[in-house]
Structure formats: C-alpha cells, structure tokens
CSV table of C-alpha atoms in Angstrom, one decimal:
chain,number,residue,atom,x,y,z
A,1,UNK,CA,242.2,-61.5,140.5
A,2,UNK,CA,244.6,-64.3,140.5
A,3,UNK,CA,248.9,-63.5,140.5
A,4,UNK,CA,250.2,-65.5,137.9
A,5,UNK,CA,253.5,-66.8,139.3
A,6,UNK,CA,256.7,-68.5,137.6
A,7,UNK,CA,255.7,-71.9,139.3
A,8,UNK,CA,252.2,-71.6,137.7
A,9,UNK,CA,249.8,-72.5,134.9
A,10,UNK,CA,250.4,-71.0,131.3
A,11,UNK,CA,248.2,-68.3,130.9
A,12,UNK,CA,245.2,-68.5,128.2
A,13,UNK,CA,247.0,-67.3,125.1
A,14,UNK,CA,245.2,-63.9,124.2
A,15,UNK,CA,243.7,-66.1,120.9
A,16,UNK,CA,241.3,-67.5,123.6
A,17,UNK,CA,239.9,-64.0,124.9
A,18,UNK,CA,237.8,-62.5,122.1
A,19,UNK,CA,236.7,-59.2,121.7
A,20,UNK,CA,232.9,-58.3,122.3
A,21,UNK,CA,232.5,-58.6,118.6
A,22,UNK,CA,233.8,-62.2,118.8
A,23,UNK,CA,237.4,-61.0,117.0
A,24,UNK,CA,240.5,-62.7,118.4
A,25,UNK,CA,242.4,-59.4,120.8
A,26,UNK,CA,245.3,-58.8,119.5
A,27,UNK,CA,248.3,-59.6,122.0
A,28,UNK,CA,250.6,-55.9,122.2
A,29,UNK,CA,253.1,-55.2,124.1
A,30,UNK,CA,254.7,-51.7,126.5
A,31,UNK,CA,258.1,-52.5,127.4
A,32,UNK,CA,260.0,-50.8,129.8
A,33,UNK,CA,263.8,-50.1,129.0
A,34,UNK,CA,266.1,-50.1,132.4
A,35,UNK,CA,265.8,-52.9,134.3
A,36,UNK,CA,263.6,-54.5,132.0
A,37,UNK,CA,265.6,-54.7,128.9
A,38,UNK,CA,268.8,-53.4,129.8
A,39,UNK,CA,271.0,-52.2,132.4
A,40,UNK,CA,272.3,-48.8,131.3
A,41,UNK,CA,272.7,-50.0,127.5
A,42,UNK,CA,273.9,-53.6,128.1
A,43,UNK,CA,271.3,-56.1,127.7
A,44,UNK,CA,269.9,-58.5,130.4
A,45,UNK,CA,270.2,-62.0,128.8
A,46,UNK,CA,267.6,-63.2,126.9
A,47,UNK,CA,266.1,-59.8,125.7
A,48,UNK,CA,267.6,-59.7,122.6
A,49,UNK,CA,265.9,-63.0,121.3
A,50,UNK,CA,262.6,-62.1,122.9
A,51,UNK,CA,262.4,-59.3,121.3
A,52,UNK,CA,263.4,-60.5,118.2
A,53,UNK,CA,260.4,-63.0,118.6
A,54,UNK,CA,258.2,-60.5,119.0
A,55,UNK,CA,259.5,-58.9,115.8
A,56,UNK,CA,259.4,-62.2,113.6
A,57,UNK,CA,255.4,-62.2,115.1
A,58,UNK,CA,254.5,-59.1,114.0
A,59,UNK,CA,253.4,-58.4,117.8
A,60,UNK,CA,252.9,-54.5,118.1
A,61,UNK,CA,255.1,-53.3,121.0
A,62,UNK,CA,256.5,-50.2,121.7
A,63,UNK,CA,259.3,-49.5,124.4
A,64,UNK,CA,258.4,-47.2,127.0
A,65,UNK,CA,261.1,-45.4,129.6
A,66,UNK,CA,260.7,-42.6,132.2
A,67,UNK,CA,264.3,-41.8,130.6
A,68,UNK,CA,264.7,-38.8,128.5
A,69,UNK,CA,266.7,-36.2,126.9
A,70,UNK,CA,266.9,-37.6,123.4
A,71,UNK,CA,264.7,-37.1,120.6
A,72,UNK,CA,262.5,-40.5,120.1
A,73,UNK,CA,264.5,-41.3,116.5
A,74,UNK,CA,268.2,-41.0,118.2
A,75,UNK,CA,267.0,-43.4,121.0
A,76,UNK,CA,265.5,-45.9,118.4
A,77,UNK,CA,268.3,-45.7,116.8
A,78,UNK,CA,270.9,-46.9,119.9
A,79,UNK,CA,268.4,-49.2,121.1
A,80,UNK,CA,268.4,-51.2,117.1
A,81,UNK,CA,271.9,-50.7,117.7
A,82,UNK,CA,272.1,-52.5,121.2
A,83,UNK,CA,269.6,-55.4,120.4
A,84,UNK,CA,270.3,-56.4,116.7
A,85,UNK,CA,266.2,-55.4,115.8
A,86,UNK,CA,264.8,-52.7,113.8
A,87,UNK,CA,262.8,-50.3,116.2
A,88,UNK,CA,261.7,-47.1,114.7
A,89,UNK,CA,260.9,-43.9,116.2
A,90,UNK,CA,257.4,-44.7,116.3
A,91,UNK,CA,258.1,-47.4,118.8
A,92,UNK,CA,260.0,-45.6,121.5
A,93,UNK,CA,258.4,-43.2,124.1
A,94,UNK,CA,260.6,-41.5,126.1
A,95,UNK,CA,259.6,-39.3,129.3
A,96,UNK,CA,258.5,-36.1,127.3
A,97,UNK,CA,256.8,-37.9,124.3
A,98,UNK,CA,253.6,-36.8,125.8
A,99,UNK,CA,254.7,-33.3,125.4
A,100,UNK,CA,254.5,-33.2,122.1
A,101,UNK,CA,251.2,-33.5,121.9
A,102,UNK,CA,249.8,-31.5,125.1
A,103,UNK,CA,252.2,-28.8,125.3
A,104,UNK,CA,253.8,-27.8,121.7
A,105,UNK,CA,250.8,-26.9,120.2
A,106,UNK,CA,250.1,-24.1,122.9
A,107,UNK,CA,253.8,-23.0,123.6
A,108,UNK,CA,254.9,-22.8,119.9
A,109,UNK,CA,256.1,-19.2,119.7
A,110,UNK,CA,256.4,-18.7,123.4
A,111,UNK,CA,260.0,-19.0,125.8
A,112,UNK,CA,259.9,-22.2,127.6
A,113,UNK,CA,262.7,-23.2,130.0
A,114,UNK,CA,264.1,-26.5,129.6
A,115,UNK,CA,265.7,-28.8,132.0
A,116,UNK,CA,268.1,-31.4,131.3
A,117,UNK,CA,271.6,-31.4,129.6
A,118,UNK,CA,271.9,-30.5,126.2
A,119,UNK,CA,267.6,-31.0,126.0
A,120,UNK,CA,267.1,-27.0,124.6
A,121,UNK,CA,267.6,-28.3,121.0
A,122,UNK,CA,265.5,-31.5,121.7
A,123,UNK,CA,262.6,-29.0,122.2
A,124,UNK,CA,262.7,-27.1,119.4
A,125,UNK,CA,263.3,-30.4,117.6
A,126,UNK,CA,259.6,-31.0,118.6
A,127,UNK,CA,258.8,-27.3,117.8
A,128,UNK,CA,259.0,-25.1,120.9
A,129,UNK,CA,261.3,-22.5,118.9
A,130,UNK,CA,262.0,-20.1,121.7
A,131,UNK,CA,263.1,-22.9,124.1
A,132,UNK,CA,266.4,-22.3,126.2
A,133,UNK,CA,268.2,-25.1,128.3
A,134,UNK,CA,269.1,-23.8,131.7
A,135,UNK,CA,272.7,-23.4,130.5
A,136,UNK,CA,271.1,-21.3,127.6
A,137,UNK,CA,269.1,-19.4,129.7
A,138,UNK,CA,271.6,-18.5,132.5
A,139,UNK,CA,274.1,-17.5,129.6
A,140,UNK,CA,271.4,-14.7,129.0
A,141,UNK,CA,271.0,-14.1,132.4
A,142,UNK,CA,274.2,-14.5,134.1
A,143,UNK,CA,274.0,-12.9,137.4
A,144,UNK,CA,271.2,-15.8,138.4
A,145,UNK,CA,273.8,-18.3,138.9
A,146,UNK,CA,277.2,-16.5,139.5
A,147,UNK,CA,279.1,-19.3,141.0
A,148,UNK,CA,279.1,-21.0,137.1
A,149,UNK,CA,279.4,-17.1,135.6
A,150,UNK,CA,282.1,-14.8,137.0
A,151,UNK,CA,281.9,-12.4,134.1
A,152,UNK,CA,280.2,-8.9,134.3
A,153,UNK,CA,275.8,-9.3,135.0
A,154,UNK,CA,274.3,-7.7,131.9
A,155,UNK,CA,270.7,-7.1,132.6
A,156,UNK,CA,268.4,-9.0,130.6
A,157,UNK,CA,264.6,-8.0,131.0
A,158,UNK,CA,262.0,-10.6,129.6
A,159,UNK,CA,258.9,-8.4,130.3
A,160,UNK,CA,257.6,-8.7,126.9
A,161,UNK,CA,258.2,-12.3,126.4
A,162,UNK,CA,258.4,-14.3,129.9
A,163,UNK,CA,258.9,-17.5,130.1
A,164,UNK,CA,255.5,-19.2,129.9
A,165,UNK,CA,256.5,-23.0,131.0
A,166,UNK,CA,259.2,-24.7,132.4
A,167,UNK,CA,259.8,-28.3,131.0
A,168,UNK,CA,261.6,-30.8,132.5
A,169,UNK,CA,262.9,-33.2,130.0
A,170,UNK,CA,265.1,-34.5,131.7
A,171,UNK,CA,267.5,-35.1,135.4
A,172,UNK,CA,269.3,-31.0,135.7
A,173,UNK,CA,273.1,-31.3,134.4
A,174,UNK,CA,273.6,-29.0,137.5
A,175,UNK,CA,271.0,-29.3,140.1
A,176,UNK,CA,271.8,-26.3,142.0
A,177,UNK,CA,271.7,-24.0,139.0
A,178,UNK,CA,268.6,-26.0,137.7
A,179,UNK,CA,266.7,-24.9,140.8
A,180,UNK,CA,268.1,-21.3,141.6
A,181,UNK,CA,267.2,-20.6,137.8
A,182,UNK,CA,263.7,-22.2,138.3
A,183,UNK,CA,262.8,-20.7,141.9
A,184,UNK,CA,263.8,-17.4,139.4
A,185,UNK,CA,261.1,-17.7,137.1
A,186,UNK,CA,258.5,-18.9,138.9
A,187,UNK,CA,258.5,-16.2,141.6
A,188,UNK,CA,258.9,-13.7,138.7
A,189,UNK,CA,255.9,-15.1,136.8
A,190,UNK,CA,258.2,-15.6,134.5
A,191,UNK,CA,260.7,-12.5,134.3
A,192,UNK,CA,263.6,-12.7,137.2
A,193,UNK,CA,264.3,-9.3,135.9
A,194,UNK,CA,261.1,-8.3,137.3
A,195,UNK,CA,259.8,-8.1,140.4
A,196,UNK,CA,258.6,-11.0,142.8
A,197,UNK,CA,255.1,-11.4,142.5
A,198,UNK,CA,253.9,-14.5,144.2
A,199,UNK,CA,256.0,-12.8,147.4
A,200,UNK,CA,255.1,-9.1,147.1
A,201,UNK,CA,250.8,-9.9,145.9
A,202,UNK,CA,249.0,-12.4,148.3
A,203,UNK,CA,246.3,-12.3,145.2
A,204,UNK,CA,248.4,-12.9,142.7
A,205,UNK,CA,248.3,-16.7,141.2
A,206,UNK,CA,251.5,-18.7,139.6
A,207,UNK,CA,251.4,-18.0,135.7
A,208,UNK,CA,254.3,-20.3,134.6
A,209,UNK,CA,253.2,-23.9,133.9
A,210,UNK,CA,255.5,-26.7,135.5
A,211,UNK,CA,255.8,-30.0,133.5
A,212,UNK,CA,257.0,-33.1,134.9
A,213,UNK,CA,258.1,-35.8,132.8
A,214,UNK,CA,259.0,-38.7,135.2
A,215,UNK,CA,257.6,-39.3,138.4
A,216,UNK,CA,260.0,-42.0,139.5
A,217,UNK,CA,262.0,-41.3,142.8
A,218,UNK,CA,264.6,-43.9,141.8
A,219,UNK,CA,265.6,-46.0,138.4
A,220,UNK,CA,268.1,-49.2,138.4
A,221,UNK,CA,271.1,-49.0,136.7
A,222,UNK,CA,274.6,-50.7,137.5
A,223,UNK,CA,275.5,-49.4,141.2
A,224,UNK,CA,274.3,-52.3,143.8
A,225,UNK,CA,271.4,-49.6,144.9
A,226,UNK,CA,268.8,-47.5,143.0
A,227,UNK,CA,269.6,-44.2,141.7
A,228,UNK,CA,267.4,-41.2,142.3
A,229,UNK,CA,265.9,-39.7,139.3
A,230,UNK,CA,263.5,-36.6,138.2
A,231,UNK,CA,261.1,-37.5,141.2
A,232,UNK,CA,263.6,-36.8,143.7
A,233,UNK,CA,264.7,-33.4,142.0
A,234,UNK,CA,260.5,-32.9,141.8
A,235,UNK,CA,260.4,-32.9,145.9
A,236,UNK,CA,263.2,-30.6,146.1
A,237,UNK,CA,262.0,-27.8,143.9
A,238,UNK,CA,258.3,-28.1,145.6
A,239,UNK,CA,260.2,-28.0,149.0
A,240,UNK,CA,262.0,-25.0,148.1
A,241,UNK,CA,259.0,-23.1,146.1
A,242,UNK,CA,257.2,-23.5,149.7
A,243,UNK,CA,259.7,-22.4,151.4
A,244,UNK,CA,260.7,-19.6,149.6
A,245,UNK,CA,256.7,-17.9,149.6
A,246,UNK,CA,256.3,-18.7,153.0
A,247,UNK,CA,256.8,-16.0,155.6
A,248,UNK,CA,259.3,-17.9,157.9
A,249,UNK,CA,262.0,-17.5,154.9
A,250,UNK,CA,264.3,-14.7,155.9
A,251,UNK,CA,266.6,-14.6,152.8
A,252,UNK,CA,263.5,-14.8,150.0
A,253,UNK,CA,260.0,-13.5,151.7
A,254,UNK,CA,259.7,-9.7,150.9
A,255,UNK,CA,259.8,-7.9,154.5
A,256,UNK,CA,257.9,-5.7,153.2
A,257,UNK,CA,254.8,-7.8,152.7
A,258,UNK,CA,253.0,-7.8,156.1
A,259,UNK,CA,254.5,-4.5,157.5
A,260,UNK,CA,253.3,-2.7,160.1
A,261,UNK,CA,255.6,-1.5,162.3
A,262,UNK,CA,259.2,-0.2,162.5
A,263,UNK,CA,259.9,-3.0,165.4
A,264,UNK,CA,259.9,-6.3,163.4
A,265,UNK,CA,258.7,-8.2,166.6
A,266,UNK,CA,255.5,-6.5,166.7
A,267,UNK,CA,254.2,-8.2,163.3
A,268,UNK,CA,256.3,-11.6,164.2
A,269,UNK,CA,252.5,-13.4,164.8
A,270,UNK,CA,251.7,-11.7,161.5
A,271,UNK,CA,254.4,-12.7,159.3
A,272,UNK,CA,254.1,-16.4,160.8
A,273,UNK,CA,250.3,-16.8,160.0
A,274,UNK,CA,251.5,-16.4,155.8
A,275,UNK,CA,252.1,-20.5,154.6
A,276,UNK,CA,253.9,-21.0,151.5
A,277,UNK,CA,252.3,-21.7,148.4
A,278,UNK,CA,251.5,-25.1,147.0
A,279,UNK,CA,253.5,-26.0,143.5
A,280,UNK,CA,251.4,-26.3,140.6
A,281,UNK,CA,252.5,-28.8,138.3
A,282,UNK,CA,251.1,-31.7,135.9
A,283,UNK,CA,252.9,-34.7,135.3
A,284,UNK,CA,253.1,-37.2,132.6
A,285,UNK,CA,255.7,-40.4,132.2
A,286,UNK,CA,254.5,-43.9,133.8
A,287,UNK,CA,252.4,-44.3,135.3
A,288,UNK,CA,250.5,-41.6,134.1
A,289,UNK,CA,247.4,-41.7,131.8
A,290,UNK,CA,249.2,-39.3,129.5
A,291,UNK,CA,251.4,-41.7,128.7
A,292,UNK,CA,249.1,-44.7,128.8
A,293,UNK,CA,246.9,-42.8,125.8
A,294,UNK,CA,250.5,-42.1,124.1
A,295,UNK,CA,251.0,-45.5,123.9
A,296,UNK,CA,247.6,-47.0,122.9
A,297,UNK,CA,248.1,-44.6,120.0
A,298,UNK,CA,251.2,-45.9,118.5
A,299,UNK,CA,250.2,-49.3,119.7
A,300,UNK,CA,247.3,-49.1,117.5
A,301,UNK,CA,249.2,-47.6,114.5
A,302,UNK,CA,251.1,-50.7,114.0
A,303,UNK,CA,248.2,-52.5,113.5
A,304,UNK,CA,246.9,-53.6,109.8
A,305,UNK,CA,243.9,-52.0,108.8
A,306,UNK,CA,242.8,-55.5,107.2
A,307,UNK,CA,242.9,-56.5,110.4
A,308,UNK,CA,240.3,-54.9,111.7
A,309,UNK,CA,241.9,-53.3,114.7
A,310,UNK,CA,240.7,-49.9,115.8
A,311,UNK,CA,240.5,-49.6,119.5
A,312,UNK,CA,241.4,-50.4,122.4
A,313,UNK,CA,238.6,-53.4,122.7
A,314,UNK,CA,240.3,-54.8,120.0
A,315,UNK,CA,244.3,-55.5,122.3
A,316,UNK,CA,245.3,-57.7,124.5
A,317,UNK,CA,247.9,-55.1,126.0
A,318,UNK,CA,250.5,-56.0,128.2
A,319,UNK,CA,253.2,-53.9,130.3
A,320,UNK,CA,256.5,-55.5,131.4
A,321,UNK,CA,259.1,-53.6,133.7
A,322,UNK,CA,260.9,-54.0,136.9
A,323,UNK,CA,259.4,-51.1,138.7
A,324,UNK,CA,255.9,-51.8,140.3
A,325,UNK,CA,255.1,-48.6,140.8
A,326,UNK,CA,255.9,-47.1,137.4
A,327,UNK,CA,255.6,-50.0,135.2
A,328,UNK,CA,252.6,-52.2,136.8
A,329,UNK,CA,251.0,-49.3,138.2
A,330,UNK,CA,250.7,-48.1,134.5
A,331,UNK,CA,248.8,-51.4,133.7
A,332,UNK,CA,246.6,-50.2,136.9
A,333,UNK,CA,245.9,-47.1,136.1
A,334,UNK,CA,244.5,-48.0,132.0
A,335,UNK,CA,243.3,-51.5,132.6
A,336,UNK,CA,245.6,-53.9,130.6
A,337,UNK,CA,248.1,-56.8,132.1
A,338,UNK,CA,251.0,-55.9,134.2
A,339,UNK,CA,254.1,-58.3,134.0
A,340,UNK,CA,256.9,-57.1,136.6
A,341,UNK,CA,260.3,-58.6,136.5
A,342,UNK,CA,262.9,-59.4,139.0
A,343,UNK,CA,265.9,-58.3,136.7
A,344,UNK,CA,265.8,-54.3,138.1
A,345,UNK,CA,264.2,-52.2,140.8
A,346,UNK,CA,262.1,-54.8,142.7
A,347,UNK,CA,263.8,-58.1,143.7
A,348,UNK,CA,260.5,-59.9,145.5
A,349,UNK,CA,261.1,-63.2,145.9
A,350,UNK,CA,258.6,-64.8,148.2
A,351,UNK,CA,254.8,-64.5,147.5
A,352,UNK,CA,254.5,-61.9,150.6
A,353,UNK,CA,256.3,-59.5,148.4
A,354,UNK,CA,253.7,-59.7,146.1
A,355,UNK,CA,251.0,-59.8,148.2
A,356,UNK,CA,252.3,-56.3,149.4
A,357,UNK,CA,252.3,-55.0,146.4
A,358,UNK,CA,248.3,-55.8,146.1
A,359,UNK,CA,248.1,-54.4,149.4
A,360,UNK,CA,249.3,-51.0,148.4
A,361,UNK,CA,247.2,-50.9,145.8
A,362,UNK,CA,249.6,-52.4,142.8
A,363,UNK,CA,248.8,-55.3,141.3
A,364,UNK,CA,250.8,-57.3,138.9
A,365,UNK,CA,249.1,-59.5,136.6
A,366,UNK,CA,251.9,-61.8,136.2
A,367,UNK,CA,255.7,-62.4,138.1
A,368,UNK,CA,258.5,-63.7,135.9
A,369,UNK,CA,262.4,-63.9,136.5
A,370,UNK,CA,263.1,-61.6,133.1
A,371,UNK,CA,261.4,-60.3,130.0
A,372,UNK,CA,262.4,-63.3,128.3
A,373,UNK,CA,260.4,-65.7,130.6
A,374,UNK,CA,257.0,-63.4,130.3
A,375,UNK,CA,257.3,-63.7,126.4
A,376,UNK,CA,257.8,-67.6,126.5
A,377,UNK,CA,255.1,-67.7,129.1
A,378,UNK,CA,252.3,-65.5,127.0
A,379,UNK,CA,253.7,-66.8,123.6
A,380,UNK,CA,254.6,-70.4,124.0
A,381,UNK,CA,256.8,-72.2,121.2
C-alpha cells in the first residue's frame, strides 16, 4: 500500500471508510509518549494543542509507552499535569499494564521478584502481595550481593515459598545486582538458598517464569543519541543465563556434572559437548499483541454505547510514535494505521529511509514532521 508522505494528498477522513455494516469507523487513537509527545516530560511543540483537539472531539485515544515503573493513575496524573488535558488512568498504558491482566491473577499469593527502582510496591498495587523489588529481596538475602551489603549473611531459605516469576517492570536501579540476584533465582528454580538445579540435573526444566515488559533496545530522550533501555538489559541477562548453564563456565557450571575421572582433562570433550540453556521468557510492551489487545480494550471503553461501537470492525485506529519498530510495528502486527514521526528515535528524511523501513518488513501508513501535523492531516479544520 501507498506511504502517505508530508508533501502528499489528505488522507480520506475515517467518515469516508464505513464499517461492513455501513456505520461510519470511528477514528481512535494510540499515542506513544517519548519522542512522540514529549522529550523526558517537556512537550514537543504543538502536542499540547493536538491533544487538546482530540479531547474537544471526543476522539478515543489512549497514550501508550514502553516506559514503566509507575502505577497507570500517578502517570495520568503528571502527564494532565504536563499537557493542561484531563487524561485518566484508563487512558495510559505503561510497559506492565498487560500484566495485570496475564500475570496477577495466577501469581496472587505467590513471591514474585520485581525489577525496577522503587516498582515492589507498584506490584502489589496491582495485587501480587508477596512481591519484593530486588533491593527488597537482597535485604532478605544479603550475602547474594555483598558489595551493596557488608553486614553479617543471615541465611534465608525460600523452599517453601520460591519465587515463582520474575517481573521486570521496569530498567534495574543497579544492574549488576539486578542480574546476580536474577541468575540466583533462576538457577535455583527459585530458592538461591537451595541448590542449583538447572546446573546439577540435565532433566530438569526452568520453573521460574521471566516477564518482559519492553522490548525496546533504545528510547530518545534529551542526550544527542538514543539511550538503551529494558531490551538491552534483556540481552544481557539471556547472555549470562547461557553462559552460566553451559559447561565452558568455570566459576558457575557444577564440576561435578559430567565427572568421570580424577584428571579433569580426560572428560575436557565431555564437559565441552554440554551448551547452555536457552532463556525462557514472554514479552509484552509494543509491539506486542499483548499490548495491542490492552489497548483495543480501553480504546473501546471510551466509546458510547449509543453509539453503537463494540469491536474492533467498528475503529478507525491509528498509532503515532517515533520509533518504527515499536510504535509502527505495533500498527503491523494488529492491522490498524501507523503514523511515525520525525520528532524522536528515527530522523528519515528522504523517501529511501522509508522505503527501508518497508523493506525490513515495517510499514508506516503515514510520515509527518510531529504529532501535531498527523492530527491536522487526519482531522482537518
């Protein structure tokens, strides 16, 4: 299909492109935050008065960030704050939104460890009551991390109630403890107390779910480059988790695994045959369908019931962010219109750098300068 540049034709207005039932779609909108909006809580020009258009329309929208670590109502809250409109909670989904929905009800009463700063009472907020943030968790455990604890190791042995997940909500505070205390648990199924089972039983399988909330590598904010983000810290704790069941690690793989002889060079072609194991994980945040379904739903919960909107047949929805791979890749991956913007992440200024895009298998629906200039485009005065 057709890349609707800033040089070309006004769009169709979404009046024009009736549902099967011959109903005019309503137009709805996913909006990303950084790079989009804002640059690290200071508006991009023009954002303001777009959204406040939106607003004075009655347009559903709801904002949509790989971002996290704050409960949905506080982050409603700054962003009303930061562009004069009334946003509720029920607009705003954050990274781990998703969560509550696919992981609360089945981790209720169990330990879950959380990662990212001050995000253990964000997830019993949402009703995991026996999560503990990493600094929590370590204060329980302190030998694990001993360069942040110097004070005497009291053993702490969570046979009877392991950790059964390990969230992460958010970029680690501290990323070295966030990964020795993760490596911890899942080698211990959940119990560093305990021994190492995924090192000492070839048989035995990984028991602690992983969560992912953001699989960005990189987000814009002020500096002149990209920042890395939870994608980055992903790679690092799958690199290590490889490493450390793999026989070629001397400091984690048992040495008493593949033992055979007392001369350690006699099971050297042994030990080297034994590849480490593959992390199992599940991810939501953009561009995930997880997400995508998160925000139908509230998308579709702004809509009047006289209006006759029930499903998805019934929008016109539209994404609008600065990362193609997040933001238009979401559009992709659920079938509405992608609108990327030139105001974050991806600076394309010459019709090859879309075409690349399409080649790599993204495809924006439309290319504006800013957020502003998409909503003038699809909702002209």
């Amino acid at each position: 299909s057709e890349i609707i540049t800033s040089n070309m034709a006004t769009p169709e207005p979404s009046s024009s492109n009736p549902t099967p039932s011959g109903r005019r779609r309503q137009l709805a909108f996913v909006l990303d935050i950084d790079g989009c909006l804002s640059n690290e809580g200071i508006p991009i020009p023009g954002s303001k008065e777009a959204l406040h258009r939106l607003r004075s329309l009655s347009i559903p929208f709801v904002v949509c960030t790989n971002g996290g670590g704050q409960l949905e109502s506080a982050r409603s809250a700054k962003l009303s704050k930061t562009f004069d409109v009334p946003i509720s909670p029920e607009q705003v989904i954050v990274s781990h939104t998703p969560l509550r929905s696919e992981v609360v009800p089945r981790f209720s009463d169990h330990r879950v460890l959380v990662v990212g700063e001050n995000c253990g009472p964000v997830a019993r907020s949402y009703g995991l009551a026996k999560a503990e943030g990493v600094r929590e968790y370590g204060t329980r455990h302190p030998s694990l991390f001993p360069r942040r604890r110097e004070e005497d190791a009291a053993p702490v042995d969570d046979a009877d109630d392991p950790v059964k997940a390990i969230l992460i909500f958010e970029d680690p505070e501290d990323l070295g403890e966030a990964l020795q205390l993760c490596l911890d648990v899942l080698l211990t199924n959940g119990n560093p107390s305990g021994p190492r089972v995924l090192l000492e039983k070839e048989d035995a399988e990984q028991e602690v779910e992983v969560w992912f909330t953001n699989p960005d590598l990189v987000y814009s904010g002020l500096a002149v480059h990209p920042r890395l983000t939870q994608g980055s810290y992903r790679q690092c704790l799958e690199t290590l988790y490889e490493s450390a069941t793999s026989s070629t690690s001397t400091s984690y793989y048992s040495s008493s695994k593949n033992k055979k002889s007392d001369n350690p060079l006699d099971n050297q072609s042994t030990i080297n045959k034994t590849k480490g194991r593959t992390l199992k994980a599940t991810t939501c945040g953009k561009p995930t369908p997880l997400t995508g379904k998160t925000a139908l739903a509230k998308l579709l919960a702004q809509c009047p019931s006289s209006n006759s909107i029930t499903n998805e047949a019934d929008l016109e929805i539209w994404t609008v962010g600065d990362n193609p791979y997040s933001d238009v890749a979401l559009a992709n991956t659920m079938g509405w219109n992608g609108a990327l913007v030139r105001t974050g992440i991806w600076k394309g200024a010459e019709e090859e750098d879309v075409e690349k895009l399409t080649m790599e298998g993204v495809t924006p629906t439309l290319v504006e300068e800013n957020f502003a200039a998409v909503i003038k485009r699809l909702l002209p005065e």
